[in-house]
Amino acid sequence: AYRPRLLICGAPGSGQNHLAAAVLHGLDNCQLYQLDIASSFSNSNASSVEAGVISTIEAARRTVPSVLYLPRVESWWSSVSHSVLIALLTALEQIPPTLPLLVVATSDMTATEYAEQHDSGLSEITHLFEKIVDIPKPSRNELKRFFTPLFQALYFLSVRNEPTRRLISKA
């Protein structure tokens, strides 16, 4: 059985949300459902938060191929009741393994931090995901190597277009 599930985790500021956005953009031909705490509490069609969570997951199941996106999945454990967590975990576990429904989640915790969270129940998250990508926080040198060519290209473009800008500003 194959469960297409991806957890992108890392320390805050590691770029996991940007990577998730790129993954979701690449899947723009699929229906996207976002399941976050704010949307769960504001779902006017649901009689409770639990019903809202289940409703969103069921909608994703009905419209396959689809993507269910859970940003900052670890925040559920500190923000919602135990019954909402049980509803979330149960609904995710009940997705058939062969259903073409990709579950993508991001987290501001590292995989190691999840492994250390036995008492809080957060370690249950990692059991739901087929693939866990732990993004290390880039060093100052890595950031410099990445951004220097981009800034040089922008500078080159701005210098090359300087006469054009002067003409436009005089008009």
mmCIF file of N, CA and C in Angstrom, residues 31-142:
data_model
loop_
_atom_site.group_PDB
_atom_site.id
_atom_site.type_symbol
_atom_site.label_atom_id
_atom_site.label_comp_id
_atom_site.label_asym_id
_atom_site.label_seq_id
_atom_site.Cartn_x
_atom_site.Cartn_y
_atom_site.Cartn_z
ATOM 1 N N GLN A 31 -6.977 19.666 -7.140
ATOM 2 C CA GLN A 31 -7.768 20.464 -6.201
ATOM 3 C C GLN A 31 -6.998 20.552 -4.881
ATOM 4 N N LEU A 32 -6.883 21.747 -4.324
ATOM 5 C CA LEU A 32 -6.141 21.960 -3.083
ATOM 6 C C LEU A 32 -7.105 22.264 -1.944
ATOM 7 N N TYR A 33 -6.910 21.561 -0.832
ATOM 8 C CA TYR A 33 -7.669 21.813 0.395
ATOM 9 C C TYR A 33 -6.677 22.150 1.482
ATOM 10 N N GLN A 34 -6.867 23.294 2.114
ATOM 11 C CA GLN A 34 -5.987 23.684 3.212
ATOM 12 C C GLN A 34 -6.711 23.453 4.523
ATOM 13 N N LEU A 35 -6.047 22.751 5.405
ATOM 14 C CA LEU A 35 -6.625 22.461 6.710
ATOM 15 C C LEU A 35 -5.705 23.055 7.770
ATOM 16 N N ASP A 36 -6.093 24.214 8.267
ATOM 17 C CA ASP A 36 -5.344 24.834 9.346
ATOM 18 C C ASP A 36 -6.306 25.181 10.470
ATOM 19 N N ILE A 37 -5.768 25.633 11.564
ATOM 20 C CA ILE A 37 -6.596 25.873 12.748
ATOM 21 C C ILE A 37 -7.616 26.982 12.486
ATOM 22 N N ALA A 38 -7.185 28.047 11.854
ATOM 23 C CA ALA A 38 -8.098 29.174 11.614
ATOM 24 C C ALA A 38 -9.283 28.755 10.755
ATOM 25 N N SER A 39 -9.016 28.028 9.674
ATOM 26 C CA SER A 39 -10.127 27.636 8.806
ATOM 27 C C SER A 39 -11.041 26.617 9.483
ATOM 28 N N SER A 40 -10.481 25.811 10.369
ATOM 29 C CA SER A 40 -11.308 24.827 11.075
ATOM 30 C C SER A 40 -12.270 25.491 12.055
ATOM 31 N N PHE A 41 -11.805 26.543 12.713
ATOM 32 C CA PHE A 41 -12.671 27.245 13.657
ATOM 33 C C PHE A 41 -13.682 28.149 12.953
ATOM 34 N N SER A 42 -13.366 28.554 11.723
ATOM 35 C CA SER A 42 -14.265 29.478 11.031
ATOM 36 C C SER A 42 -15.158 28.801 9.998
ATOM 37 N N ASN A 43 -15.151 27.486 9.943
ATOM 38 C CA ASN A 43 -15.981 26.765 8.979
ATOM 39 C C ASN A 43 -17.451 26.887 9.391
ATOM 40 N N SER A 44 -18.191 27.733 8.683
ATOM 41 C CA SER A 44 -19.585 27.998 9.061
ATOM 42 C C SER A 44 -20.515 26.847 8.702
ATOM 43 N N ASN A 45 -20.069 25.948 7.842
ATOM 44 C CA ASN A 45 -20.899 24.806 7.450
ATOM 45 C C ASN A 45 -20.841 23.662 8.455
ATOM 46 N N ALA A 46 -19.906 23.732 9.384
ATOM 47 C CA ALA A 46 -19.732 22.635 10.333
ATOM 48 C C ALA A 46 -20.341 22.988 11.683
ATOM 49 N N SER A 47 -20.870 21.982 12.340
ATOM 50 C CA SER A 47 -21.494 22.194 13.648
ATOM 51 C C SER A 47 -20.462 22.262 14.766
ATOM 52 N N SER A 48 -19.246 21.768 14.523
ATOM 53 C CA SER A 48 -18.175 21.819 15.514
ATOM 54 C C SER A 48 -16.841 21.842 14.783
ATOM 55 N N VAL A 49 -15.776 22.096 15.528
ATOM 56 C CA VAL A 49 -14.444 22.090 14.930
ATOM 57 C C VAL A 49 -14.124 20.690 14.407
ATOM 58 N N GLU A 50 -14.479 19.669 15.178
ATOM 59 C CA GLU A 50 -14.249 18.286 14.754
ATOM 60 C C GLU A 50 -14.952 18.005 13.423
ATOM 61 N N ALA A 51 -16.190 18.451 13.311
ATOM 62 C CA ALA A 51 -16.951 18.250 12.076
ATOM 63 C C ALA A 51 -16.316 19.009 10.917
ATOM 64 N N GLY A 52 -15.768 20.188 11.173
ATOM 65 C CA GLY A 52 -15.089 20.960 10.141
ATOM 66 C C GLY A 52 -13.843 20.259 9.624
ATOM 67 N N VAL A 53 -13.079 19.678 10.535
ATOM 68 C CA VAL A 53 -11.878 18.934 10.156
ATOM 69 C C VAL A 53 -12.254 17.743 9.279
ATOM 70 N N ILE A 54 -13.217 16.976 9.747
ATOM 71 C CA ILE A 54 -13.649 15.791 9.009
ATOM 72 C C ILE A 54 -14.242 16.186 7.663
ATOM 73 N N SER A 55 -15.011 17.261 7.633
ATOM 74 C CA SER A 55 -15.628 17.739 6.393
ATOM 75 C C SER A 55 -14.582 18.100 5.341
ATOM 76 N N THR A 56 -13.524 18.781 5.757
ATOM 77 C CA THR A 56 -12.466 19.172 4.824
ATOM 78 C C THR A 56 -11.749 17.946 4.268
ATOM 79 N N ILE A 57 -11.439 16.994 5.119
ATOM 80 C CA ILE A 57 -10.747 15.786 4.670
ATOM 81 C C ILE A 57 -11.652 14.965 3.756
ATOM 82 N N GLU A 58 -12.919 14.885 4.091
ATOM 83 C CA GLU A 58 -13.869 14.145 3.236
ATOM 84 C C GLU A 58 -14.021 14.818 1.866
ATOM 85 N N ALA A 59 -14.030 16.142 1.831
ATOM 86 C CA ALA A 59 -14.119 16.853 0.550
ATOM 87 C C ALA A 59 -12.899 16.546 -0.308
ATOM 88 N N ALA A 60 -11.732 16.501 0.306
ATOM 89 C CA ALA A 60 -10.508 16.161 -0.428
ATOM 90 C C ALA A 60 -10.582 14.730 -0.963
ATOM 91 N N ARG A 61 -11.163 13.836 -0.190
ATOM 92 C CA ARG A 61 -11.304 12.437 -0.625
ATOM 93 C C ARG A 61 -12.263 12.303 -1.808
ATOM 94 N N ARG A 62 -13.293 13.122 -1.834
ATOM 95 C CA ARG A 62 -14.303 13.036 -2.900
ATOM 96 C C ARG A 62 -13.814 13.584 -4.234
ATOM 97 N N THR A 63 -12.853 14.490 -4.221
ATOM 98 C CA THR A 63 -12.452 15.185 -5.451
ATOM 99 C C THR A 63 -11.037 14.820 -5.898
ATOM 100 N N VAL A 64 -10.665 13.574 -5.762
ATOM 101 C CA VAL A 64 -9.320 13.154 -6.159
ATOM 102 C C VAL A 64 -9.159 13.218 -7.676
ATOM 103 N N PRO A 65 -7.982 13.474 -8.188
ATOM 104 C CA PRO A 65 -6.752 13.678 -7.424
ATOM 105 C C PRO A 65 -6.773 15.043 -6.749
ATOM 106 N N SER A 66 -6.348 15.060 -5.515
ATOM 107 C CA SER A 66 -6.351 16.304 -4.757
ATOM 108 C C SER A 66 -5.194 16.320 -3.777
ATOM 109 N N VAL A 67 -5.015 17.497 -3.171
ATOM 110 C CA VAL A 67 -3.942 17.707 -2.209
ATOM 111 C C VAL A 67 -4.566 18.288 -0.944
ATOM 112 N N LEU A 68 -4.192 17.729 0.185
ATOM 113 C CA LEU A 68 -4.608 18.247 1.484
ATOM 114 C C LEU A 68 -3.368 18.848 2.131
ATOM 115 N N TYR A 69 -3.414 20.148 2.389
ATOM 116 C CA TYR A 69 -2.258 20.880 2.924
ATOM 117 C C TYR A 69 -2.515 21.265 4.367
ATOM 118 N N LEU A 70 -1.595 20.862 5.250
ATOM 119 C CA LEU A 70 -1.689 21.172 6.676
ATOM 120 C C LEU A 70 -0.468 22.000 7.092
ATOM 121 N N PRO A 71 -0.557 23.333 7.028
ATOM 122 C CA PRO A 71 0.592 24.151 7.451
ATOM 123 C C PRO A 71 0.736 24.151 8.968
ATOM 124 N N ARG A 72 1.994 24.155 9.408
ATOM 125 C CA ARG A 72 2.332 24.195 10.841
ATOM 126 C C ARG A 72 1.526 23.166 11.637
ATOM 127 N N VAL A 73 1.622 21.924 11.225
ATOM 128 C CA VAL A 73 0.815 20.848 11.806
ATOM 129 C C VAL A 73 1.065 20.692 13.309
ATOM 130 N N GLU A 74 2.245 21.022 13.789
ATOM 131 C CA GLU A 74 2.534 20.874 15.224
ATOM 132 C C GLU A 74 1.715 21.833 16.079
ATOM 133 N N SER A 75 1.246 22.933 15.490
ATOM 134 C CA SER A 75 0.490 23.923 16.270
ATOM 135 C C SER A 75 -0.862 23.380 16.738
ATOM 136 N N TRP A 76 -1.370 22.329 16.081
ATOM 137 C CA TRP A 76 -2.636 21.739 16.515
ATOM 138 C C TRP A 76 -2.549 21.248 17.948
ATOM 139 N N TRP A 77 -1.397 20.686 18.334
ATOM 140 C CA TRP A 77 -1.270 20.080 19.663
ATOM 141 C C TRP A 77 -1.319 21.115 20.782
ATOM 142 N N SER A 78 -0.948 22.345 20.502
ATOM 143 C CA SER A 78 -0.983 23.370 21.546
ATOM 144 C C SER A 78 -2.213 24.266 21.452
ATOM 145 N N SER A 79 -3.039 24.082 20.416
ATOM 146 C CA SER A 79 -4.122 25.034 20.184
ATOM 147 C C SER A 79 -5.535 24.461 20.227
ATOM 148 N N VAL A 80 -5.681 23.157 20.100
ATOM 149 C CA VAL A 80 -7.026 22.587 20.031
ATOM 150 C C VAL A 80 -7.206 21.508 21.093
ATOM 151 N N SER A 81 -8.445 21.135 21.288
ATOM 152 C CA SER A 81 -8.766 20.117 22.304
ATOM 153 C C SER A 81 -8.349 18.723 21.850
ATOM 154 N N HIS A 82 -8.314 17.822 22.788
ATOM 155 C CA HIS A 82 -7.945 16.438 22.505
ATOM 156 C C HIS A 82 -8.924 15.800 21.513
ATOM 157 N N SER A 83 -10.195 16.139 21.619
ATOM 158 C CA SER A 83 -11.184 15.551 20.698
ATOM 159 C C SER A 83 -10.951 16.003 19.254
ATOM 160 N N VAL A 84 -10.493 17.230 19.054
ATOM 161 C CA VAL A 84 -10.190 17.707 17.703
ATOM 162 C C VAL A 84 -8.972 16.959 17.163
ATOM 163 N N LEU A 85 -7.973 16.760 18.017
ATOM 164 C CA LEU A 85 -6.786 16.013 17.592
ATOM 165 C C LEU A 85 -7.139 14.586 17.195
ATOM 166 N N ILE A 86 -7.989 13.956 17.982
ATOM 167 C CA ILE A 86 -8.409 12.589 17.677
ATOM 168 C C ILE A 86 -9.159 12.569 16.340
ATOM 169 N N ALA A 87 -10.032 13.560 16.113
ATOM 170 C CA ALA A 87 -10.765 13.635 14.846
ATOM 171 C C ALA A 87 -9.795 13.798 13.677
ATOM 172 N N LEU A 88 -8.799 14.663 13.834
ATOM 173 C CA LEU A 88 -7.810 14.896 12.787
ATOM 174 C C LEU A 88 -7.017 13.623 12.495
ATOM 175 N N LEU A 89 -6.453 13.020 13.527
ATOM 176 C CA LEU A 89 -5.628 11.821 13.340
ATOM 177 C C LEU A 89 -6.433 10.662 12.763
ATOM 178 N N THR A 90 -7.639 10.479 13.262
ATOM 179 C CA THR A 90 -8.483 9.380 12.776
ATOM 180 C C THR A 90 -8.860 9.583 11.311
ATOM 181 N N ALA A 91 -9.249 10.804 10.968
ATOM 182 C CA ALA A 91 -9.631 11.083 9.577
ATOM 183 C C ALA A 91 -8.441 10.887 8.629
ATOM 184 N N LEU A 92 -7.251 11.279 9.060
ATOM 185 C CA LEU A 92 -6.067 11.079 8.226
ATOM 186 C C LEU A 92 -5.726 9.601 8.094
ATOM 187 N N GLU A 93 -5.852 8.851 9.179
ATOM 188 C CA GLU A 93 -5.556 7.415 9.146
ATOM 189 C C GLU A 93 -6.547 6.653 8.274
ATOM 190 N N GLN A 94 -7.768 7.156 8.153
ATOM 191 C CA GLN A 94 -8.794 6.452 7.394
ATOM 192 C C GLN A 94 -8.762 6.740 5.891
ATOM 193 N N ILE A 95 -7.834 7.559 5.443
ATOM 194 C CA ILE A 95 -7.696 7.785 4.007
ATOM 195 C C ILE A 95 -7.123 6.499 3.410
ATOM 196 N N PRO A 96 -7.809 5.906 2.446
ATOM 197 C CA PRO A 96 -7.296 4.664 1.856
ATOM 198 C C PRO A 96 -5.891 4.869 1.277
ATOM 199 N N PRO A 97 -4.990 3.919 1.488
ATOM 200 C CA PRO A 97 -3.601 4.088 1.048
ATOM 201 C C PRO A 97 -3.429 4.238 -0.455
ATOM 202 N N THR A 98 -4.349 3.741 -1.234
ATOM 203 C CA THR A 98 -4.213 3.825 -2.688
ATOM 204 C C THR A 98 -4.949 5.016 -3.288
ATOM 205 N N LEU A 99 -5.632 5.792 -2.469
ATOM 206 C CA LEU A 99 -6.372 6.953 -2.962
ATOM 207 C C LEU A 99 -5.389 8.029 -3.427
ATOM 208 N N PRO A 100 -5.572 8.617 -4.609
ATOM 209 C CA PRO A 100 -4.651 9.649 -5.089
ATOM 210 C C PRO A 100 -4.884 10.997 -4.396
ATOM 211 N N LEU A 101 -4.654 10.992 -3.109
ATOM 212 C CA LEU A 101 -4.792 12.183 -2.276
ATOM 213 C C LEU A 101 -3.459 12.403 -1.572
ATOM 214 N N LEU A 102 -2.750 13.434 -1.992
ATOM 215 C CA LEU A 102 -1.460 13.764 -1.395
ATOM 216 C C LEU A 102 -1.691 14.629 -0.173
ATOM 217 N N VAL A 103 -1.133 14.218 0.951
ATOM 218 C CA VAL A 103 -1.189 15.009 2.173
ATOM 219 C C VAL A 103 0.193 15.636 2.354
ATOM 220 N N VAL A 104 0.232 16.975 2.364
ATOM 221 C CA VAL A 104 1.478 17.719 2.555
ATOM 222 C C VAL A 104 1.319 18.537 3.827
ATOM 223 N N ALA A 105 2.278 18.387 4.727
ATOM 224 C CA ALA A 105 2.242 19.147 5.974
ATOM 225 C C ALA A 105 3.590 19.816 6.191
ATOM 226 N N THR A 106 3.558 20.964 6.845
ATOM 227 C CA THR A 106 4.799 21.626 7.244
ATOM 228 C C THR A 106 4.830 21.709 8.753
ATOM 229 N N SER A 107 6.038 21.862 9.269
ATOM 230 C CA SER A 107 6.206 21.951 10.711
ATOM 231 C C SER A 107 7.420 22.790 11.046
ATOM 232 N N ASP A 108 7.313 23.552 12.117
ATOM 233 C CA ASP A 108 8.436 24.334 12.627
ATOM 234 C C ASP A 108 9.202 23.568 13.693
ATOM 235 N N MET A 109 9.161 22.254 13.613
ATOM 236 C CA MET A 109 9.939 21.394 14.493
ATOM 237 C C MET A 109 10.776 20.470 13.617
ATOM 238 N N THR A 110 11.925 20.057 14.120
ATOM 239 C CA THR A 110 12.755 19.116 13.373
ATOM 240 C C THR A 110 12.277 17.693 13.641
ATOM 241 N N ALA A 111 12.701 16.771 12.803
ATOM 242 C CA ALA A 111 12.341 15.364 12.983
ATOM 243 C C ALA A 111 12.854 14.852 14.325
ATOM 244 N N THR A 112 14.020 15.312 14.741
ATOM 245 C CA THR A 112 14.578 14.916 16.034
ATOM 246 C C THR A 112 13.693 15.397 17.175
ATOM 247 N N GLU A 113 13.191 16.607 17.063
ATOM 248 C CA GLU A 113 12.302 17.130 18.106
ATOM 249 C C GLU A 113 11.023 16.310 18.213
ATOM 250 N N TYR A 114 10.504 15.847 17.079
ATOM 251 C CA TYR A 114 9.319 14.983 17.112
ATOM 252 C C TYR A 114 9.605 13.691 17.857
ATOM 253 N N ALA A 115 10.762 13.121 17.594
ATOM 254 C CA ALA A 115 11.124 11.850 18.233
ATOM 255 C C ALA A 115 11.231 11.994 19.749
ATOM 256 N N GLU A 116 11.558 13.193 20.215
ATOM 257 C CA GLU A 116 11.713 13.438 21.648
ATOM 258 C C GLU A 116 10.396 13.783 22.343
ATOM 259 N N GLN A 117 9.305 13.906 21.624
ATOM 260 C CA GLN A 117 8.022 14.357 22.169
ATOM 261 C C GLN A 117 7.077 13.201 22.511
ATOM 262 N N HIS A 118 7.544 12.217 23.220
ATOM 263 C CA HIS A 118 6.711 11.051 23.527
ATOM 264 C C HIS A 118 5.496 11.402 24.387
ATOM 265 N N ASP A 119 5.658 12.279 25.351
ATOM 266 C CA ASP A 119 4.582 12.573 26.299
ATOM 267 C C ASP A 119 3.464 13.423 25.706
ATOM 268 N N SER A 120 3.788 14.303 24.778
ATOM 269 C CA SER A 120 2.784 15.233 24.267
ATOM 270 C C SER A 120 1.920 14.642 23.156
ATOM 271 N N GLY A 121 2.310 13.525 22.610
ATOM 272 C CA GLY A 121 1.560 12.943 21.510
ATOM 273 C C GLY A 121 1.994 13.457 20.145
ATOM 274 N N LEU A 122 2.911 14.412 20.127
ATOM 275 C CA LEU A 122 3.387 14.956 18.847
ATOM 276 C C LEU A 122 4.101 13.908 18.009
ATOM 277 N N SER A 123 4.674 12.918 18.645
ATOM 278 C CA SER A 123 5.388 11.884 17.875
ATOM 279 C C SER A 123 4.428 11.101 16.983
ATOM 280 N N GLU A 124 3.118 11.162 17.274
ATOM 281 C CA GLU A 124 2.125 10.478 16.435
ATOM 282 C C GLU A 124 2.102 11.033 15.015
ATOM 283 N N ILE A 125 2.465 12.296 14.848
ATOM 284 C CA ILE A 125 2.444 12.917 13.527
ATOM 285 C C ILE A 125 3.364 12.172 12.575
ATOM 286 N N THR A 126 4.562 11.842 13.045
ATOM 287 C CA THR A 126 5.536 11.232 12.142
ATOM 288 C C THR A 126 5.079 9.863 11.644
ATOM 289 N N HIS A 127 4.237 9.170 12.389
ATOM 290 C CA HIS A 127 3.746 7.860 11.956
ATOM 291 C C HIS A 127 2.737 7.969 10.808
ATOM 292 N N LEU A 128 2.188 9.147 10.605
ATOM 293 C CA LEU A 128 1.194 9.347 9.551
ATOM 294 C C LEU A 128 1.816 9.604 8.184
ATOM 295 N N PHE A 129 3.115 9.909 8.153
ATOM 296 C CA PHE A 129 3.730 10.362 6.912
ATOM 297 C C PHE A 129 4.699 9.332 6.350
ATOM 298 N N GLU A 130 4.543 9.095 5.053
ATOM 299 C CA GLU A 130 5.398 8.166 4.315
ATOM 300 C C GLU A 130 6.803 8.733 4.195
ATOM 301 N N LYS A 131 6.893 10.040 3.906
ATOM 302 C CA LYS A 131 8.178 10.686 3.683
ATOM 303 C C LYS A 131 8.284 11.914 4.584
ATOM 304 N N ILE A 132 9.409 11.993 5.304
ATOM 305 C CA ILE A 132 9.668 13.146 6.165
ATOM 306 C C ILE A 132 10.949 13.810 5.671
ATOM 307 N N VAL A 133 10.820 15.068 5.306
ATOM 308 C CA VAL A 133 11.971 15.844 4.845
ATOM 309 C C VAL A 133 12.318 16.824 5.946
ATOM 310 N N ASP A 134 13.505 16.677 6.496
ATOM 311 C CA ASP A 134 13.968 17.554 7.571
ATOM 312 C C ASP A 134 14.949 18.551 6.962
ATOM 313 N N ILE A 135 14.551 19.805 6.888
ATOM 314 C CA ILE A 135 15.365 20.833 6.245
ATOM 315 C C ILE A 135 16.269 21.487 7.289
ATOM 316 N N PRO A 136 17.574 21.398 7.090
ATOM 317 C CA PRO A 136 18.475 22.074 8.030
ATOM 318 C C PRO A 136 18.459 23.581 7.789
ATOM 319 N N LYS A 137 18.660 24.328 8.834
ATOM 320 C CA LYS A 137 18.710 25.786 8.693
ATOM 321 C C LYS A 137 20.001 26.150 7.964
ATOM 322 N N PRO A 138 19.918 26.976 6.920
ATOM 323 C CA PRO A 138 21.129 27.306 6.166
ATOM 324 C C PRO A 138 22.084 28.166 6.987
ATOM 325 N N SER A 139 23.380 27.931 6.757
ATOM 326 C CA SER A 139 24.399 28.736 7.431
ATOM 327 C C SER A 139 24.512 30.090 6.735
ATOM 328 N N ARG A 140 25.246 30.998 7.344
ATOM 329 C CA ARG A 140 25.451 32.316 6.751
ATOM 330 C C ARG A 140 26.165 32.189 5.403
ATOM 331 N N ASN A 141 27.143 31.291 5.319
ATOM 332 C CA ASN A 141 27.871 31.100 4.054
ATOM 333 C C ASN A 141 26.971 30.514 2.975
ATOM 334 N N GLU A 142 26.105 29.580 3.335
ATOM 335 C CA GLU A 142 25.175 29.010 2.355
ATOM 336 C C GLU A 142 24.221 30.071 1.827
#
